[in-house]
Coordinates of C-alpha atoms in Angstrom, one line a residue:
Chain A
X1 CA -42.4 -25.0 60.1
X2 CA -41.6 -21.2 60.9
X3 CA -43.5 -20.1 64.3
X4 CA -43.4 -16.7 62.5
X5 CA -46.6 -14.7 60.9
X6 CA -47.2 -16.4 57.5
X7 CA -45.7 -14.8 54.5
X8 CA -43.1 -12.5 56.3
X9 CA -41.0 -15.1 57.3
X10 CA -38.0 -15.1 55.0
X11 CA -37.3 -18.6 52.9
X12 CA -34.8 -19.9 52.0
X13 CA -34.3 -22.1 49.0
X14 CA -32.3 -19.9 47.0
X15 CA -29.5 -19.5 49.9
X16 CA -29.3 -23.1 50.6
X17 CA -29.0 -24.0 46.7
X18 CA -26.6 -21.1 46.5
X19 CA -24.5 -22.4 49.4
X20 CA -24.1 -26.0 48.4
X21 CA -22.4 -24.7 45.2
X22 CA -20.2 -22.3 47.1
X23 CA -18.8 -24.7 49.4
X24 CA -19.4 -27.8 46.8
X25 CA -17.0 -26.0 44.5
X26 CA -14.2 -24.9 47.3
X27 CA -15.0 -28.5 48.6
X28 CA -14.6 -30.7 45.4
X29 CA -11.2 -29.3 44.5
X30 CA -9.6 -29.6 48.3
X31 CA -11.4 -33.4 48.5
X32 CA -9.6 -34.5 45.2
X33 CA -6.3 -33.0 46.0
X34 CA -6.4 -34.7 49.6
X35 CA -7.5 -38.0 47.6
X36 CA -4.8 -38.0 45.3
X37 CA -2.6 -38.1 48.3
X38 CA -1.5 -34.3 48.8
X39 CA -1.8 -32.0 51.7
X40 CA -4.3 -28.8 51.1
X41 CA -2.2 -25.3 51.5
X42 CA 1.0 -27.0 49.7
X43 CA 1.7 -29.6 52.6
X44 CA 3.5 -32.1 50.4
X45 CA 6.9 -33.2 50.1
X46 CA 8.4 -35.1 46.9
X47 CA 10.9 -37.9 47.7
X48 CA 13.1 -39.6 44.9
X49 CA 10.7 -42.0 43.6
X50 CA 7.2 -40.4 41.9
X51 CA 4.2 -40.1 43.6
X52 CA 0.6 -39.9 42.6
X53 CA -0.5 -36.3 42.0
X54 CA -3.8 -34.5 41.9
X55 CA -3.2 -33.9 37.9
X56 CA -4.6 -37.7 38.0
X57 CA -7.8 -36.9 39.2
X58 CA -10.6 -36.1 36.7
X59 CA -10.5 -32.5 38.3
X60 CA -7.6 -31.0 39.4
X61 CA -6.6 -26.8 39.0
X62 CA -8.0 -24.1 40.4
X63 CA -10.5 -21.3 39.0
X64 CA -7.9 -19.8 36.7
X65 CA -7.6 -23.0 35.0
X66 CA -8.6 -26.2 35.7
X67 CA -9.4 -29.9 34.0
X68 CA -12.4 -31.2 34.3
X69 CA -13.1 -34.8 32.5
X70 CA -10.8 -34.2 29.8
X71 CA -11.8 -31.1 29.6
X72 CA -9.5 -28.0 29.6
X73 CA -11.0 -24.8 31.6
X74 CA -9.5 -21.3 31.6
X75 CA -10.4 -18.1 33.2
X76 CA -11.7 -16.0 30.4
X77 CA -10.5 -12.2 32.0
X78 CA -7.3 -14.4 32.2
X79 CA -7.4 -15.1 28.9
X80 CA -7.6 -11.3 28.1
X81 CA -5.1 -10.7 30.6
X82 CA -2.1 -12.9 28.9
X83 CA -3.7 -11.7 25.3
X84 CA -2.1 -8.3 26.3
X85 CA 0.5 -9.7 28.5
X86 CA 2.1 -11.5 26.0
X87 CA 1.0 -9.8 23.1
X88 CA 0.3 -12.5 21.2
X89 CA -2.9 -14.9 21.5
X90 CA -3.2 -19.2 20.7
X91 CA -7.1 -20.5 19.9
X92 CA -6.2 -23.0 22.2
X93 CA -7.3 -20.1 25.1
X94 CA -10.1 -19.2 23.2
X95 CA -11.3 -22.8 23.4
X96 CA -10.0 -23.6 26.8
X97 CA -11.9 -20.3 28.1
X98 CA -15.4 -20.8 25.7
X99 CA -17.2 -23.5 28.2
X100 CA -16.7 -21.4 31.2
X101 CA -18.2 -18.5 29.0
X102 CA -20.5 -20.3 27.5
X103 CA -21.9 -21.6 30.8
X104 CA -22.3 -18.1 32.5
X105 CA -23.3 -16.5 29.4
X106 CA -26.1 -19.2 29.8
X107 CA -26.9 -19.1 33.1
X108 CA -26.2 -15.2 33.6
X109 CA -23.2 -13.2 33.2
X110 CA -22.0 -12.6 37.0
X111 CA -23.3 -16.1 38.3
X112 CA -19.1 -16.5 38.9
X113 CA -19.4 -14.1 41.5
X114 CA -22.9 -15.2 43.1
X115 CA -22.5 -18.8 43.0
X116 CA -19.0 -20.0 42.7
X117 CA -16.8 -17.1 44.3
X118 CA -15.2 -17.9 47.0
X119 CA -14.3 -14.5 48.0
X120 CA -18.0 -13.4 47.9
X121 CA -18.5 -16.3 50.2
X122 CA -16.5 -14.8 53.0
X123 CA -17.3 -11.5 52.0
X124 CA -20.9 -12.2 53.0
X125 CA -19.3 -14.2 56.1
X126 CA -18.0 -10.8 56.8
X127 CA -21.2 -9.3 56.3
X128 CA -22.6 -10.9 58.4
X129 CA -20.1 -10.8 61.5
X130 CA -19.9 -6.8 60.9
X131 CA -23.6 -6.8 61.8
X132 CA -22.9 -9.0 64.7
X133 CA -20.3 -6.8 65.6
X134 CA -23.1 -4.0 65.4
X135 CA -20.3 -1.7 62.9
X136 CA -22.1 0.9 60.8
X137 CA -20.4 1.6 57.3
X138 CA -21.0 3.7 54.3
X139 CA -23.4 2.6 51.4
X140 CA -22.2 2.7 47.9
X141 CA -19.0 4.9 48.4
X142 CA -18.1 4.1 45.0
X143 CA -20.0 3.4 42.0
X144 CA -21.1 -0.2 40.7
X145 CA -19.3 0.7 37.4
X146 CA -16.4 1.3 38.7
X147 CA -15.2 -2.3 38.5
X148 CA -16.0 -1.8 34.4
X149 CA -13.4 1.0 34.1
X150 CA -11.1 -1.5 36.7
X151 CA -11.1 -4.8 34.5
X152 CA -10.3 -2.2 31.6
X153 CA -7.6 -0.5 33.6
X154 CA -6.2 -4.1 34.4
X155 CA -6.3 -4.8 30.7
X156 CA -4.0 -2.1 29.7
X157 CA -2.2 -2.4 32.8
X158 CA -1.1 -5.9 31.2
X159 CA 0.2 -4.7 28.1
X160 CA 1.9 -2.3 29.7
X161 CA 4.0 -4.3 32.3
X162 CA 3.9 -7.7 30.2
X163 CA 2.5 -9.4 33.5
X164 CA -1.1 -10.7 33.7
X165 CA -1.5 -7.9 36.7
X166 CA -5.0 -9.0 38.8
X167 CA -3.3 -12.8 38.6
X168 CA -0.6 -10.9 40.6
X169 CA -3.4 -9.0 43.3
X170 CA -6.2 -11.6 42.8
X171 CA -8.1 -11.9 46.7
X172 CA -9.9 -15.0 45.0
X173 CA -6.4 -16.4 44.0
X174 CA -5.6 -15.9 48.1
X175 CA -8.3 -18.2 49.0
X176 CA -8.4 -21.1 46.1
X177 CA -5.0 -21.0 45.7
X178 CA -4.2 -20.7 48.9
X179 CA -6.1 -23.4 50.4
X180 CA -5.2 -25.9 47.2
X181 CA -1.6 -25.1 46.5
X182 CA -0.3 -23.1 50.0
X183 CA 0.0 -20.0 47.7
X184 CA 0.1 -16.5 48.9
X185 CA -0.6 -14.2 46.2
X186 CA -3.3 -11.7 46.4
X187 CA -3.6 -12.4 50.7
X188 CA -2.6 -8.8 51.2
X189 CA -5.5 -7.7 49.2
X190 CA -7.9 -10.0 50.9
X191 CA -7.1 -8.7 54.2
X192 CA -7.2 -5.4 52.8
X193 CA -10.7 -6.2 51.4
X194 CA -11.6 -7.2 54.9
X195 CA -11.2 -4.3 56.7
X196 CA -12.1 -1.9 54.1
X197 CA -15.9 -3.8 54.1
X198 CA -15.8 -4.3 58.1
X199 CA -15.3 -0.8 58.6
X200 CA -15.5 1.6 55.9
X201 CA -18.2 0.7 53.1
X202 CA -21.0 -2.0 52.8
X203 CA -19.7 -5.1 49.9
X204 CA -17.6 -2.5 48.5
X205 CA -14.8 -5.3 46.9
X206 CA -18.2 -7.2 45.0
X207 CA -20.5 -4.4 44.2
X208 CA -17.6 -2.0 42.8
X209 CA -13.9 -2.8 42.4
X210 CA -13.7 -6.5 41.5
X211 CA -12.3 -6.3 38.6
X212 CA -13.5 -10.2 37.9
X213 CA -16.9 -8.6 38.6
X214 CA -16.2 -6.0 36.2
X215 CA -15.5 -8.3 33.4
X216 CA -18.7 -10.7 34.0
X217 CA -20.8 -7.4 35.0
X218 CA -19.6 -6.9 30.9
X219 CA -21.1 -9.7 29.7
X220 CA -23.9 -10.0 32.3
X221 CA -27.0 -9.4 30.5
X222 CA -26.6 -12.5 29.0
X223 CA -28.6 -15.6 30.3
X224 CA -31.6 -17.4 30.8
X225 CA -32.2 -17.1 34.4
X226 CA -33.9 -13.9 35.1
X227 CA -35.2 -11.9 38.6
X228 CA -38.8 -11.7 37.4
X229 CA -41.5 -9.9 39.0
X230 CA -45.5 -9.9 39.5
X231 CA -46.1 -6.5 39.5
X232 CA -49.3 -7.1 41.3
X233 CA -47.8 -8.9 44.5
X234 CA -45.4 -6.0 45.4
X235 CA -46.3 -4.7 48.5
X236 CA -43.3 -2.2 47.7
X237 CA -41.6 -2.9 51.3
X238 CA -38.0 -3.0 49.8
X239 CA -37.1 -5.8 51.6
X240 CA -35.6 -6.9 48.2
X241 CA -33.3 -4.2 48.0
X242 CA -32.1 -4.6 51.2
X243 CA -30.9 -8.0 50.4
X244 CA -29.6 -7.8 47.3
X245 CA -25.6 -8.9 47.0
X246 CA -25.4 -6.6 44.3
X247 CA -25.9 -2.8 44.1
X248 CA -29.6 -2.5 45.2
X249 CA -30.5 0.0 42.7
X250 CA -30.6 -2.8 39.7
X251 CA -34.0 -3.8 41.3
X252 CA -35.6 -0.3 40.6
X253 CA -36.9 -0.7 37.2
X254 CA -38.7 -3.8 38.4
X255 CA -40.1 -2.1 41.3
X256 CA -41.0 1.1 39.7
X257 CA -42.9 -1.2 37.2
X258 CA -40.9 -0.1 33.9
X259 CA -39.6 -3.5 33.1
X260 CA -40.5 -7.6 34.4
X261 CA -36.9 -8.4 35.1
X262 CA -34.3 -7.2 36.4
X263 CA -32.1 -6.7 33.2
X264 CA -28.6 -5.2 35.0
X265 CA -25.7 -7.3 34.1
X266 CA -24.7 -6.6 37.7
X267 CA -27.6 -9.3 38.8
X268 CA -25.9 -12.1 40.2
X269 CA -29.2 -14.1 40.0
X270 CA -27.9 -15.0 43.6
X271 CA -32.0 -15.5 44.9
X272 CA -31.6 -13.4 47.6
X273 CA -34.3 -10.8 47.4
X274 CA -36.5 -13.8 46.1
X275 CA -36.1 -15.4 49.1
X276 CA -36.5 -11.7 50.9
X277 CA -39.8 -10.8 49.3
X278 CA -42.7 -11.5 52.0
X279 CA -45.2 -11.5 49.3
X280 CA -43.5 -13.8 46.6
X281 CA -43.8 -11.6 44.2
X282 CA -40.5 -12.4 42.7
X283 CA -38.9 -15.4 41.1
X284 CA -36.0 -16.5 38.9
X285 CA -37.5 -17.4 35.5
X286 CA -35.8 -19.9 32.6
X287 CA -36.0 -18.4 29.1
X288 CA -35.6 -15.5 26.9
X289 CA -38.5 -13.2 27.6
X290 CA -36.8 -10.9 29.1
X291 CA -35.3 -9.8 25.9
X292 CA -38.6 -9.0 24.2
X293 CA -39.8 -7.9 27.1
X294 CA -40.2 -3.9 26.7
X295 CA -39.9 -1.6 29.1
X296 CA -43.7 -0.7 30.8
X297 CA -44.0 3.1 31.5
X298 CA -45.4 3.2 34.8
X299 CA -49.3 3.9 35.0
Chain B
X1 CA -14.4 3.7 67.4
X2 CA -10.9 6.1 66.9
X3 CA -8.5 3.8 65.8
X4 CA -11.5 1.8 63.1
X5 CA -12.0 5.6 61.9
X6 CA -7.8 5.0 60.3
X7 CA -8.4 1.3 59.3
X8 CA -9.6 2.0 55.9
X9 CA -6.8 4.5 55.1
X10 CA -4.7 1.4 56.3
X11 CA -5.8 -0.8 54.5
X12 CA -5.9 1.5 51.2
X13 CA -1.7 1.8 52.0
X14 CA -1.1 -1.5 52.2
X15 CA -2.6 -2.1 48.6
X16 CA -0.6 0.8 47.7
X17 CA 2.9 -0.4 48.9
X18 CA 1.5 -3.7 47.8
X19 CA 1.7 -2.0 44.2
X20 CA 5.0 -0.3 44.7
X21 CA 6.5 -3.3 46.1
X22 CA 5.3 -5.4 42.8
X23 CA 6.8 -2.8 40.6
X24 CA 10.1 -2.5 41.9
X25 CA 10.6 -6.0 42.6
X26 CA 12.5 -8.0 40.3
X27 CA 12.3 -11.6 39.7
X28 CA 16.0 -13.5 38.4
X29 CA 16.2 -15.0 41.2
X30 CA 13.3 -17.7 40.4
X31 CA 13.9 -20.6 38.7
X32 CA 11.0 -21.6 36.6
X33 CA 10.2 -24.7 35.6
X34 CA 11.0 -26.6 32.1
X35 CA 9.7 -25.5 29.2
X36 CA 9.9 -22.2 30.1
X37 CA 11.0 -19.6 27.6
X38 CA 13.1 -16.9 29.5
X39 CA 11.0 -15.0 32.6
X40 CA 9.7 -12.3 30.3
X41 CA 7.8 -14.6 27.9
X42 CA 7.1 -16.9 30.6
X43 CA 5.8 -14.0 33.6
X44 CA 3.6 -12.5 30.5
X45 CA 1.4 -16.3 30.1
X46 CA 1.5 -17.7 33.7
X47 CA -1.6 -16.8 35.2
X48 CA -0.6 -19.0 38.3
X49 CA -3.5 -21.9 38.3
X50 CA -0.9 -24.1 39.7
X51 CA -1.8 -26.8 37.5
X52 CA 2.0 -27.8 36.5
X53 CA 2.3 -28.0 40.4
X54 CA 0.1 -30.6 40.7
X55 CA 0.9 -32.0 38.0
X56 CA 4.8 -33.0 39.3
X57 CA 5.1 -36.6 40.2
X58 CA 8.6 -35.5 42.8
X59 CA 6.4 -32.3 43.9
X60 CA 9.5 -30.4 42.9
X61 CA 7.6 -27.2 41.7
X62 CA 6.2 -25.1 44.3
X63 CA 4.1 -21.4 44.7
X64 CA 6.6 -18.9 44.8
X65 CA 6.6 -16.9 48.4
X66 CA 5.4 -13.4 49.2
X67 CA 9.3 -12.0 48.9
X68 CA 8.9 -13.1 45.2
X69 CA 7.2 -9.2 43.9
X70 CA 4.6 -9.9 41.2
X71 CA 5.9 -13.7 40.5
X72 CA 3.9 -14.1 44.0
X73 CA 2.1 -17.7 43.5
X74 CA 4.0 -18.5 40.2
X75 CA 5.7 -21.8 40.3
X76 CA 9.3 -22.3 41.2
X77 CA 11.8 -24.5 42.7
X78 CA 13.2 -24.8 46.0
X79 CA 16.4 -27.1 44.4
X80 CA 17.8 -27.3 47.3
X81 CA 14.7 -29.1 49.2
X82 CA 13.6 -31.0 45.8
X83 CA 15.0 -31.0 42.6
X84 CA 13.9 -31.2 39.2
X85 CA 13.7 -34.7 37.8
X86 CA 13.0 -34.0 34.2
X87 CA 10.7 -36.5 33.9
X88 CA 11.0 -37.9 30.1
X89 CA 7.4 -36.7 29.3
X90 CA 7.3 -33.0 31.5
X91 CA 3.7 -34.0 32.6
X92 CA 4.6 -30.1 33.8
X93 CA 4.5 -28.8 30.6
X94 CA 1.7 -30.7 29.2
X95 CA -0.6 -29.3 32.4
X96 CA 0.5 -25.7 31.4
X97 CA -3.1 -24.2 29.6
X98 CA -1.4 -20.9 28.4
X99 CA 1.8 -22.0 27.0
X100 CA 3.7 -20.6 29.7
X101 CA 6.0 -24.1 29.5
X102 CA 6.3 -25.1 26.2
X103 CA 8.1 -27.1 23.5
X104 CA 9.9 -29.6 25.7
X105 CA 10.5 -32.6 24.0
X106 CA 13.9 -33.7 24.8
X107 CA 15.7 -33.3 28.0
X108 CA 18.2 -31.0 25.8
X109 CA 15.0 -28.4 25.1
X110 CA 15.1 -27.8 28.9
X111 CA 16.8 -24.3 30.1
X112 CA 16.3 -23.8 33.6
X113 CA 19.6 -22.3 33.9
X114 CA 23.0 -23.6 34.9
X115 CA 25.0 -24.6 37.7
X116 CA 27.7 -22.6 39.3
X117 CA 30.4 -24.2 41.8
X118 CA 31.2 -22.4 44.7
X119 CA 35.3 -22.6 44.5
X120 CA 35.9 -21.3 47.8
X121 CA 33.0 -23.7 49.2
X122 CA 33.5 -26.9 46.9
X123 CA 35.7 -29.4 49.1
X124 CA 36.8 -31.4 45.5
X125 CA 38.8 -28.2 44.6
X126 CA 40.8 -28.5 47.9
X127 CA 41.7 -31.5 47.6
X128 CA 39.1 -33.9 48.7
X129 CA 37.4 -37.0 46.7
X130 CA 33.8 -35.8 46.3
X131 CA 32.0 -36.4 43.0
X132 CA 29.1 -36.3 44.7
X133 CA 27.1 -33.6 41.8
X134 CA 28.9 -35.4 39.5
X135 CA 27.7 -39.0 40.2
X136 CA 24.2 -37.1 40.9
X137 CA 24.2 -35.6 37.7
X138 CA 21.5 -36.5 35.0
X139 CA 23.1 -35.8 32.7
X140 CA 26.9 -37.3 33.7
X141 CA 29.8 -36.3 31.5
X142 CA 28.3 -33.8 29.3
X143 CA 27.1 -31.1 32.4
X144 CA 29.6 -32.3 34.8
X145 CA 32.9 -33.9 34.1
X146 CA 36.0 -34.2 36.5
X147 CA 38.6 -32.6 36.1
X148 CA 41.9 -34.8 37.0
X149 CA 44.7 -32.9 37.4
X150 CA 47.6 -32.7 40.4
X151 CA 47.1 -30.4 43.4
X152 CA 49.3 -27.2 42.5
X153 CA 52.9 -27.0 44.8
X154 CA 51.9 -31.0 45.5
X155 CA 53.4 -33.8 43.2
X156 CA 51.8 -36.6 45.1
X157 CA 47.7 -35.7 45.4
X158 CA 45.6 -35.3 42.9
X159 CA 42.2 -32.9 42.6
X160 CA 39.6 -34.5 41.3
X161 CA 37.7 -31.0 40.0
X162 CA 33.4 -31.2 39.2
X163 CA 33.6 -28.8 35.8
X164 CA 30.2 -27.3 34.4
X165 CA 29.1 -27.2 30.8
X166 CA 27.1 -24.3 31.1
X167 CA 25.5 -24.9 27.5
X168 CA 25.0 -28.6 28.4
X169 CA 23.5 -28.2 32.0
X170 CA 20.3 -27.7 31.6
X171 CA 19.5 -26.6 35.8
X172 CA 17.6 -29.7 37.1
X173 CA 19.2 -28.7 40.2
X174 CA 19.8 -32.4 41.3
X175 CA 23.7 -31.5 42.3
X176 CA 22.3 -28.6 44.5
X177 CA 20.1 -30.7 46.4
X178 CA 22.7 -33.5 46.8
X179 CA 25.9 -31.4 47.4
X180 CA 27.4 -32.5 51.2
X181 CA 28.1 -28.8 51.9
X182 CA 25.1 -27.1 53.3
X183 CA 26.9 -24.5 55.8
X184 CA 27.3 -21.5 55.0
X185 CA 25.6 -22.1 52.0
X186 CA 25.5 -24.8 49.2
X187 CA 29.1 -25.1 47.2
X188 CA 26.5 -25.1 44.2
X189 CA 23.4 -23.1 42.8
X190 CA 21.9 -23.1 39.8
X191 CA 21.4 -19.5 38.2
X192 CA 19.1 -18.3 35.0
X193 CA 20.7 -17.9 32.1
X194 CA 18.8 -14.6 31.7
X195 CA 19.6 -13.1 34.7
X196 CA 22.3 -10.7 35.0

């Protein structure tokens, strides 16, 4: 039990859940790969005679694609991607890409980047040591929409050069890819990433120029988990916006008591400013009434 | 507190040549794996989820390096470390989820490219019994055969000369990685029958 004054002691139920699904994700593709017999970050060597290979196991891939029970998963931006690449387009993407779109359009749209990112996972690890550090950056030096115009430009960008161009820069490619197959790509942009949110703006990769982001920021408003709030309990201390992973200003309808949830398909229902809120006034609600809930006018 | 004030330009440059370097770079030199249909068709569908790599029973196919432009991560072959077996069922091809490897049946439907002797390298062509790409040769007799013939200005010795079929081999690479000459390079590559 927290020694601290009752209430304003920060919980934290949403982090924990959140973290066991970050690192149970990053952990269950490395653990199958090492079972099957391979070394993580491509440490394998082939011989003459066949070996077993992670393709055995009943998950092997990465987050661009992957096979799960049977199942085949692929990225759905990727799937945009190689549409233009390639200029042409097979329904077996379409099909290979639905349960991963179906699941976030479920759950909410940008639940990738919240819950199964591993890029926002360091990110926040980097978060975290630049306030260690004590380094004082810039606050939304670019806007959150940004990364809409970004997964567009990367769209076009494919057509243009016939090459599936964020597979080519992807930071979250550098890290699952990189720990599972030895991979490089997209490392450069990582460590660019890095010192860009260490020293010039506050989650600027996440908040604004993911272009990954971008695309599930696109279809973000869908889902059944919702930031909901009791208008009542706000002691309006913006603790919530201070912790918020995405751009804090998706909380103000809620807090200026226009709407009951926070409807921005940036919200990455990550749980963070439910776990901020010293008076409990929010929670993340199942179900749809957050679609027929209308906007309140303030008093 | 200076030199942090430069870091984010720095870091904005390096994405920048990062661009550049993506643009310019070309990428012949890769050898992809089977079922691939020519680098343009297969660089527009590979989105790099490495699933053919783990799919390879020899871990032949590996994530190509950071030298390798925008191909950076998409799978290749170091033949000279491990070479293709072309396994009768191209598990490789069957892992692929965008149809970047595709319609591989036979070993015959595989074009990885072709191989390419070395004549100045190759110690059969001056004279000495090798055979050793020939005997390693999947496909022995149709890719590789030898040429017998006698050693020119010598009536006595014979050269026993590897020949390519460049329309038979299909580039498994299997005489590059058994080839006895290593130094100063292999007598044999395999190069892509697209690249110029």
């Amino acid at each position: 039990m927290s020694t601290e004054a009752s209430g304003r002691s920060p919980r934290k139920r949403w982090l924990t859940a959140r973290r066991i699904v970050q690192t149970g994700v990053l952990i269950a593709f490395a653990a199958l790969v090492v079972a099957s017999g391979w070394g993580l970050f491509g440490l394998v060597q082939g011989g003459d005679d066949p070996v077993p290979t992670p393709s055995d196991m009943p998950l092997y891939g990465t987050l661009s694609s992957s096979h799960l029970l049977g199942l085949d998963l692929l990225d759905p931006y990727a799937v945009l991607q190689i549409t233009a690449a390639s200029k042409s387009f097979s329904f077996d993407w379409l099909l290979f890409a639905l349960p991963i779109l179906v699941l976030y359009a479920a759950v909410r749209g940008r639940a990738f980047c919240g819950w199964v990112c591993p890029v926002n996972l360091l990110l926040e690890g980097v978060d975290w040591l630049r306030g260690k550090l004590g380094l004082k950056v810039a606050e939304r030096t670019v806007p959150r929409h940004a990364k809409l115009g970004i997964a567009l430009a990367v769209i076009v960008a494919s057509a243009v050069t016939s090459v599936p161009v964020f597979e080519a820069f992807s930071p979250i490619s550098a890290v699952n890819k990189g720990i599972l197959l030895g991979s490089v790509a997209g490392l450069w942009v990582l460590v660019a990433i890095v010192v860009l949110e260490l020293f010039w703006s506050h989650r600027v990769w996440c908040r604004a120029l993911c272009p990954l982001g971008g695309f599930y920021e696109a279809v973000g408003r869908l889902g059944f988990l919702n930031v909901r709030i009791d208008p009542k309990a706000c002691i309006h201390c913006n603790a919530c916006k201070e912790a918020c992973l995405a751009d804090p200003e998706i909380l103000d309808p809620i807090l200026l008591e226009q709407a009951m949830y926070v409807s921005a398909g940036d919200c990455m229902v990550c749980g963070k400013c439910v776990d901020s809120c010293p008076a409990k006034a929010l929670s993340i609600e199942p179900g749809l009434d957050h679609y027929r809930a209308r906007p309140r006018r303030s008093r | 507190m200076g030199i942090a004030k430069y870091l984010p330009y720095a870091a904005a440059a390096l994405l920048g040549v990062q661009a550049v370097a993506y643009i310019a770079h070309p990428t012949d030199g890769l050898i992809r794996p089977p079922g691939a249909q020519g680098e343009k068709d297969f660089s527009s569908r590979c989105v790099k989820c490495g699933r053919c790599i783990e799919a390879c029973p020899y871990a032949a196919l590996v994530p190509a390096s950071a030298d390798a432009g925008s191909a950076v991560g998409s799978p290749t072959l170091d033949l000279r470390n491990q070479a293709c077996r072309l396994c009768h069922d191209f598990p490789c091809a069957a892992a692929c989820p965008t149809d970047a490897l595709r319609d591989v049946a036979a070993v015959e439907d595989v074009d990885m490219g072709h191989a390419v002797i070395d004549e100045d390298l190759c110690i059969a062509l001056q004279g000495m019994r090798c055979e050793v790409c020939y005997r390693a040769c999947p496909l022995i007799d149709r890719a590789i055969t030898i040429d017998y013939r006698l050693r020119e200005g010598d009536s006595i010795h014979s050269v026993f000369a590897p020949v390519i079929d460049e329309q038979a081999c299909v580039g498994c690479g299997l005489c590059v990685e058994r080839c006895v000459i290593g130094q100063p390079e292999v007598a044999i590559k395999v190069v892509r029958g697209d690249s110029t």
